[in-house]
Amino acid sequence: MTLKVSMKMLILLVSAISLAWRSHGVEGEISISEEEDAELERQLKIINKPAIKVIKTHYGDIYDCVDINKQPAFDHPLLKNHKIQMRPTSFPKGLFDKASSSSVEQPSNVMPSEIGLKNRCPPGSVPIRRTRKEDLIRVKQNPSDFQPLTDRASGHTFASNYVNSVPYHGAGALIAVYNPTILNDQFSSAVMWIQNGEKNTLNSIQVGWTVNHALHGDNRTRLFTYWTVDGYQRTGCFDTRCPGFVQVSTEMAPGLAFENTSLIDGPKYITKVVIYQITWYRDSSTGNWWLSFSENNVHIGYWPKSLFTGLATSASYVIWGGEVYSPSSSGEDSPPMGSGLLPFKGGKEACFFNGLQVIYDSELKDPIPSLLHKRKIANRYCYDADEVEKYNDMYYYFHFGGPGGQNCGF
Ligand SMILES: *[C@@H]1O[C@H](CO)[C@@H](O)[C@H](O)[C@H]1NC(C)=O
Ligand SMILES: *[C@@H]1O[C@H](CO)[C@@H](O)[C@H](O)[C@H]1NC(C)=O
């Protein structure tokens, strides 16, 4: 009990200390008092669970194989008596069909980007990236990097398309994977948002790729997830940085790096992400939101229904697009989005989403064209997104991105 309450305290504490520390100046020159150091050690003991096995990736990440029933998710007060679901019990029609329109043949220079641990965790355990002291310090220094707010939030800029109205139980897309260059206090992402509600009651689940030094400690392009149930106020966080997301895969985890990234006018690497809700009414797991890689049927894990309010029932809209962040007070150029080139360059040079699909009426389907909308773009010379179009009667797609620069926000 004390442990579970302390997660909330921890978040408050982290934000309190961050204010004190930000005044100490640039990264690397931080001086930590003995007291602060002891507090960090205490936090790390709560966050990092005992490892059955330790896996190191070739790029230096450390993953602890943690007992599946003792993973960080279960520190969440709402998941105290949660019964873990080892795999999805039902699928929307068409989701894993080879013939579904999102599985259409890609050109030969378009390949899936490799991702995943080469060494799996032993059965009964799941890989969780170990949090180090320097990770906590970076979070404290860049608190707003951890708040992918709405498009009115300062420092965040979006170029995206969305589909609304029908109650949705999931969505999927193929995303081209790039590695835009960012400064250490910025991020640049390609994201699929599944949402319900507005403002303080906004429920949001997000998945995609991101380059986010503050979050991950390097400039690699990584798989990320995010969730919130109160419009980013008090709940939610990236990956498994706070309790909530229940991981079941022994080889895939949020935060892993994509091994291959696309080059402008070179080979294109893509990733396929799918999020869907169990809706079979007789199932006790109804309402859980699963994250899967449908290309190879890997189920990474799920967000339990009990975390959510609006999303416990369904999503009311889905967004696909790019998001960048740069502290608005920094005077820095806004970072590149996607490949760094504007959408008019086309799929050879600009980043893209394709195979856009949504789940409604228990089936994976193309979005209804009349419900597709393009969001407002702040400055078309910085970032833009094409309108969604249908390619050769096969799948829905659009290009997005741009170079960034000065005066790119609202
Ligand atoms: C990431 O890229 C930025 C800008 O190029 C650079 O300043 C920074 O040192 C890089 N960080 C790492 C960890 O490589
Ligand atoms: C992807 O990257 C990995 C690791 O760098 C490499 O071994 C592999 O050959 C690459 N795959 C392709 C298709 O380029």
XYZ file of C-alpha atoms and ligand atoms in Angstrom:
438
model
C 0.000 0.000 0.000
C 2.659 2.492 0.978
C 4.538 1.602 -2.174
C 1.563 2.228 -4.421
C 0.774 5.594 -2.953
C 4.376 6.548 -3.269
C 4.249 6.434 -7.093
C 2.005 9.473 -7.061
C 4.167 11.152 -4.480
C 7.137 10.390 -6.632
C 5.711 12.263 -9.578
C 4.973 15.280 -7.416
C 8.414 15.040 -5.919
C 10.088 14.773 -9.302
C 8.389 17.952 -10.467
C 9.269 19.766 -7.249
C 12.923 18.833 -7.427
C 13.062 19.627 -11.122
C 12.391 23.289 -10.456
C 15.244 23.407 -7.996
C 17.588 21.629 -10.372
C 16.857 23.487 -13.532
C 18.539 26.512 -12.073
C 21.766 24.560 -11.794
C 22.430 24.938 -15.511
C 23.317 22.671 -18.377
C 23.407 18.912 -18.413
C 26.576 17.331 -17.204
C 27.316 20.149 -14.804
C 24.626 19.277 -12.357
C 25.621 19.056 -8.753
C 23.432 16.846 -6.643
C 23.346 17.042 -2.919
C 23.729 13.873 -0.900
C 20.071 14.129 0.023
C 18.942 14.367 -3.594
C 21.180 11.494 -4.490
C 19.686 9.326 -1.764
C 16.213 10.247 -3.013
C 17.138 9.207 -6.570
C 18.442 5.885 -5.288
C 15.176 5.383 -3.421
C 13.147 6.113 -6.570
C 15.256 3.745 -8.644
C 14.585 0.959 -6.160
C 10.839 1.440 -6.691
C 11.024 1.788 -10.476
C 13.443 -1.040 -11.284
C 12.170 -4.502 -10.421
C 14.429 -7.468 -9.681
C 15.741 -9.099 -12.877
C 15.564 -12.812 -13.654
C 17.926 -12.185 -16.559
C 19.623 -9.075 -17.959
C 19.770 -8.340 -21.696
C 22.067 -5.730 -23.201
C 21.367 -4.500 -26.744
C 24.200 -3.822 -29.187
C 23.434 -0.091 -28.804
C 23.883 -0.209 -25.048
C 20.374 -0.376 -23.521
C 19.893 -2.620 -20.540
C 16.659 -4.595 -20.320
C 15.741 -6.399 -17.124
C 13.635 -9.540 -17.557
C 11.095 -8.928 -14.815
C 8.564 -11.420 -13.458
C 5.466 -10.720 -15.563
C 3.304 -10.440 -12.444
C 5.703 -8.010 -10.768
C 6.165 -5.592 -13.663
C 5.894 -1.821 -13.015
C 2.311 -1.704 -14.405
C 1.025 -3.335 -11.257
C 2.258 -0.500 -9.056
C -0.766 1.393 -10.405
C -3.457 1.640 -7.703
C -6.217 0.775 -10.232
C -4.412 -2.432 -11.239
C -3.988 -3.860 -7.764
C -6.239 -6.856 -8.400
C -5.825 -6.917 -12.156
C -5.818 -10.363 -13.724
C -3.213 -10.382 -16.457
C -4.340 -11.217 -19.984
C -1.561 -13.161 -21.724
C -2.806 -12.593 -25.260
C -5.751 -10.959 -26.968
C -8.783 -13.239 -26.807
C -10.496 -11.922 -29.909
C -9.515 -9.951 -32.981
C -11.496 -7.598 -35.148
C -12.237 -9.151 -38.503
C -9.480 -8.545 -41.039
C -6.774 -7.575 -38.574
C -4.377 -10.406 -39.257
C -5.608 -11.241 -42.750
C -2.858 -11.214 -45.311
C -5.432 -10.050 -47.821
C -6.498 -6.968 -45.905
C -5.722 -3.765 -47.729
C -3.019 -2.686 -45.271
C -0.981 -5.763 -46.179
C -0.655 -4.791 -49.818
C 2.704 -5.346 -51.459
C 5.138 -2.508 -50.918
C 7.677 -1.523 -53.590
C 10.864 -3.591 -53.350
C 12.914 -0.811 -51.768
C 10.418 -0.553 -48.884
C 11.267 -2.963 -46.052
C 10.208 -3.397 -42.441
C 12.695 -1.849 -40.021
C 14.104 -4.466 -37.670
C 13.211 -4.055 -34.016
C 13.120 -6.316 -30.975
C 15.488 -8.089 -28.640
C 17.537 -10.791 -30.332
C 17.690 -12.584 -26.987
C 14.225 -13.064 -25.572
C 13.311 -12.990 -21.921
C 12.558 -16.395 -20.337
C 8.861 -17.410 -20.308
C 6.999 -15.769 -17.434
C 9.119 -12.614 -17.606
C 9.050 -9.457 -19.732
C 11.804 -7.043 -20.800
C 11.628 -3.632 -19.110
C 14.285 -1.039 -19.889
C 16.283 -0.313 -16.771
C 16.048 3.261 -15.532
C 19.375 4.783 -14.546
C 20.085 7.760 -12.354
C 20.996 9.882 -15.370
C 17.598 9.079 -16.920
C 15.822 10.557 -13.902
C 18.075 13.600 -14.001
C 17.318 14.225 -17.698
C 13.593 14.012 -16.969
C 13.959 16.616 -14.249
C 15.853 18.918 -16.578
C 13.360 18.661 -19.450
C 9.961 18.288 -17.820
C 8.001 19.593 -20.801
C 9.508 16.984 -23.130
C 7.358 14.582 -21.188
C 4.131 16.399 -21.919
C 3.092 15.902 -25.546
C 0.280 18.377 -25.082
C -2.468 19.502 -27.409
C -1.781 21.651 -30.437
C -2.343 24.754 -28.342
C 0.490 23.903 -25.966
C 3.520 26.077 -26.439
C 6.508 24.489 -28.086
C 4.534 21.633 -29.702
C 3.731 21.681 -33.415
C 1.689 19.163 -35.401
C 1.011 18.227 -39.028
C -1.649 15.557 -39.193
C -4.912 14.125 -40.494
C -7.769 12.720 -38.475
C -10.951 10.716 -38.773
C -13.888 11.262 -36.411
C -17.550 10.567 -35.556
C -17.916 6.780 -35.636
C -17.103 5.002 -32.368
C -13.770 3.322 -33.090
C -12.266 0.273 -31.436
C -8.834 0.635 -32.918
C -6.673 1.753 -35.806
C -3.533 0.854 -37.663
C -1.024 2.246 -40.122
C 2.315 1.748 -41.765
C 4.747 4.541 -40.930
C 7.982 5.330 -42.731
C 10.805 5.383 -40.156
C 13.313 8.260 -40.331
C 15.944 9.678 -37.993
C 15.558 13.481 -37.897
C 18.325 15.460 -36.195
C 17.257 17.091 -32.947
C 18.889 19.090 -30.173
C 19.006 17.534 -26.728
C 15.952 19.423 -25.427
C 13.740 18.746 -28.498
C 11.856 15.805 -29.904
C 10.489 14.761 -33.287
C 7.893 11.996 -33.680
C 5.481 10.230 -36.029
C 2.393 9.280 -34.076
C -0.966 7.525 -34.206
C -3.342 8.953 -31.585
C -6.470 7.091 -30.422
C -8.639 9.477 -28.413
C -11.882 10.178 -26.642
C -12.983 13.276 -24.740
C -11.650 16.790 -24.597
C -9.546 18.987 -22.335
C -9.540 17.616 -18.771
C -11.364 14.453 -19.745
C -9.221 13.713 -22.793
C -8.241 10.042 -22.895
C -5.376 9.401 -25.286
C -3.279 6.413 -26.317
C -0.345 7.080 -28.630
C 2.132 4.931 -30.487
C 4.775 5.623 -33.105
C 8.430 6.461 -33.449
C 10.296 9.265 -31.765
C 13.738 10.787 -31.524
C 13.745 12.183 -27.989
C 17.044 12.598 -26.209
C 15.535 13.617 -22.877
C 13.335 10.531 -22.827
C 15.675 7.868 -24.161
C 19.161 9.286 -23.625
C 20.306 9.211 -27.248
C 19.387 10.274 -30.780
C 18.121 6.914 -32.028
C 14.684 6.486 -33.549
C 12.687 4.431 -31.066
C 9.266 2.863 -30.687
C 7.313 4.841 -28.126
C 3.928 4.745 -26.413
C 2.109 7.339 -24.344
C -1.184 7.488 -22.498
C -3.176 9.951 -20.414
C -6.726 9.991 -19.027
C -7.017 13.639 -17.955
C -5.666 15.680 -20.842
C -2.016 15.456 -19.682
C -2.667 16.961 -16.281
C -1.817 14.376 -13.674
C -1.835 11.034 -15.430
C 0.091 9.421 -18.171
C 3.594 9.013 -19.372
C 5.812 7.487 -22.007
C 6.569 3.789 -22.424
C 6.723 2.009 -19.064
C 8.101 5.064 -17.253
C 5.064 5.046 -14.981
C 2.703 2.189 -14.092
C -0.161 1.428 -16.490
C 0.930 -0.390 -19.645
C 0.966 -4.157 -19.119
C 3.665 -5.847 -21.164
C 3.347 -9.474 -22.249
C 5.846 -9.897 -25.095
C 9.175 -11.511 -24.196
C 11.000 -9.790 -27.080
C 9.286 -6.450 -27.796
C 8.981 -3.441 -25.547
C 8.223 0.253 -25.874
C 11.478 2.207 -26.010
C 13.361 -0.234 -28.246
C 15.338 1.306 -31.108
C 14.536 0.724 -34.783
C 17.607 -0.869 -36.358
C 17.063 0.648 -39.802
C 15.948 4.145 -40.743
C 15.025 5.474 -44.186
C 17.245 7.659 -46.309
C 16.023 10.426 -48.583
C 16.253 8.949 -52.082
C 17.535 5.711 -50.519
C 15.903 2.568 -49.114
C 12.701 3.067 -47.140
C 12.055 1.320 -43.848
C 8.602 1.137 -42.384
C 6.898 -0.087 -39.260
C 3.319 -1.215 -38.842
C 1.479 -0.362 -35.659
C -1.972 -1.492 -34.572
C -3.962 -0.625 -31.470
C -7.292 -2.293 -30.906
C -9.811 -2.845 -28.181
C -11.240 -6.188 -27.154
C -14.977 -5.820 -27.695
C -16.314 -9.313 -27.368
C -19.010 -8.675 -24.800
C -18.782 -12.042 -23.045
C -15.112 -11.579 -22.325
C -13.910 -10.324 -18.933
C -11.067 -8.571 -20.723
C -13.465 -6.497 -22.820
C -12.290 -2.931 -23.039
C -8.547 -3.545 -22.826
C -6.543 -1.762 -25.551
C -3.897 -3.962 -27.210
C -0.729 -2.842 -28.943
C 0.389 -5.289 -31.632
C 2.757 -5.536 -34.546
C 0.372 -7.208 -36.925
C 3.071 -7.944 -39.526
C 4.395 -10.814 -37.423
C 1.586 -11.216 -34.890
C 3.614 -9.915 -31.956
C 1.386 -8.706 -29.155
C 3.449 -6.271 -27.127
C 0.971 -5.641 -24.343
C -2.116 -3.662 -23.405
C -3.567 -0.771 -21.480
C -6.249 -2.185 -19.168
C -9.748 -0.783 -19.509
C -9.751 0.199 -15.838
C -7.181 2.965 -16.505
C -9.613 4.884 -18.713
C -12.852 6.825 -18.627
C -13.985 7.604 -22.209
C -11.661 5.104 -23.854
C -13.038 2.362 -21.617
C -15.936 2.237 -24.108
C -14.491 3.339 -27.435
C -12.496 6.026 -29.238
C -14.232 8.948 -30.907
C -11.374 9.939 -33.210
C -8.025 8.781 -34.553
C -5.170 11.050 -35.660
C -2.098 10.214 -37.725
C 0.784 12.615 -38.190
C 3.974 14.285 -37.057
C 4.672 16.102 -33.810
C 7.746 18.106 -32.879
C 8.695 19.890 -29.694
C 11.148 22.646 -28.968
C 11.090 24.708 -25.739
C 9.357 27.927 -26.791
C 11.692 30.101 -24.736
C 14.878 28.597 -26.189
C 15.103 30.591 -29.428
C 16.277 27.390 -31.108
C 15.205 26.487 -34.614
C 12.312 24.011 -34.479
C 13.582 20.535 -35.358
C 12.887 18.702 -38.629
C 9.746 16.553 -38.799
C 9.596 13.229 -40.673
C 12.410 13.111 -43.239
C 12.937 16.868 -42.879
C 11.340 17.519 -46.277
C 7.865 18.861 -47.077
C 5.146 16.495 -48.346
C 5.130 17.819 -51.922
C 8.428 15.914 -52.367
C 6.451 12.646 -52.429
C 7.207 9.224 -50.970
C 10.799 9.050 -52.245
C 11.852 11.972 -50.083
C 9.089 12.832 -47.633
C 7.921 10.745 -44.678
C 4.551 9.014 -45.040
C 1.764 7.073 -43.439
C 0.013 4.448 -45.529
C -2.464 1.635 -45.104
C -4.497 3.854 -42.771
C -7.261 1.754 -41.265
C -9.769 1.982 -38.450
C -11.816 -0.582 -36.597
C -15.540 -0.076 -36.395
C -18.507 -2.445 -36.549
C -16.047 -5.140 -35.317
C -14.044 -4.951 -38.520
C -10.800 -3.423 -39.737
C -11.800 -1.089 -42.561
C -10.684 1.863 -44.607
C -11.597 5.199 -43.051
C -14.818 6.708 -44.409
C -13.595 9.484 -46.749
C -16.232 12.008 -45.681
C -15.031 11.691 -42.070
C -11.376 12.378 -42.896
C -10.138 15.847 -42.033
C -6.874 17.710 -42.246
C -5.871 19.704 -39.191
C -4.785 23.303 -39.244
C -1.097 23.712 -40.048
C 0.702 26.620 -38.373
C 3.291 27.484 -40.993
C 3.387 25.533 -44.257
C 7.045 26.357 -44.900
C 8.037 24.634 -41.639
C 5.800 21.555 -41.625
C 2.862 20.298 -43.634
C 0.729 17.222 -44.255
C -0.999 16.220 -47.499
C -4.650 15.355 -47.436
C -5.341 11.638 -47.235
C -5.742 9.984 -50.629
C -6.424 6.516 -51.884
C -3.586 4.877 -53.787
C -4.646 2.840 -56.849
C -7.882 1.936 -55.157
C -5.829 -0.018 -52.605
C -4.979 1.946 -49.483
C -5.166 5.355 -47.869
C -1.976 7.356 -47.396
C -0.480 10.817 -46.986
C 2.928 12.483 -46.747
C 3.986 14.798 -43.925
C 7.000 16.570 -42.464
C 9.229 19.534 -43.056
C 12.493 21.235 -42.180
C 11.391 23.268 -39.142
C 13.289 26.494 -38.518
C 12.287 29.816 -36.991
C 8.682 30.858 -36.148
C 7.176 27.442 -36.799
C 4.613 27.328 -33.978
C 1.259 29.000 -33.541
C 22.197 14.387 -30.440
O 22.290 15.317 -31.480
C 22.585 16.649 -31.046
C 22.489 17.566 -32.245
O 23.155 17.025 -33.365
C 23.949 16.688 -30.379
O 24.199 17.973 -29.882
C 23.947 15.707 -29.228
O 25.219 15.642 -28.657
C 23.502 14.318 -29.679
N 23.339 13.522 -28.499
C 23.808 12.287 -28.400
C 23.594 11.615 -27.097
O 24.383 11.733 -29.322
C 19.001 -3.373 -40.433
O 19.951 -3.034 -39.430
C 20.599 -4.168 -38.885
C 21.442 -3.706 -37.707
O 22.239 -2.609 -38.055
C 21.419 -4.837 -39.977
O 22.078 -5.982 -39.462
C 20.473 -5.257 -41.112
O 21.209 -5.786 -42.177
C 19.658 -4.080 -41.599
N 18.640 -4.562 -42.499
C 18.456 -4.085 -43.716
C 17.396 -4.720 -44.518
O 19.102 -3.161 -44.160
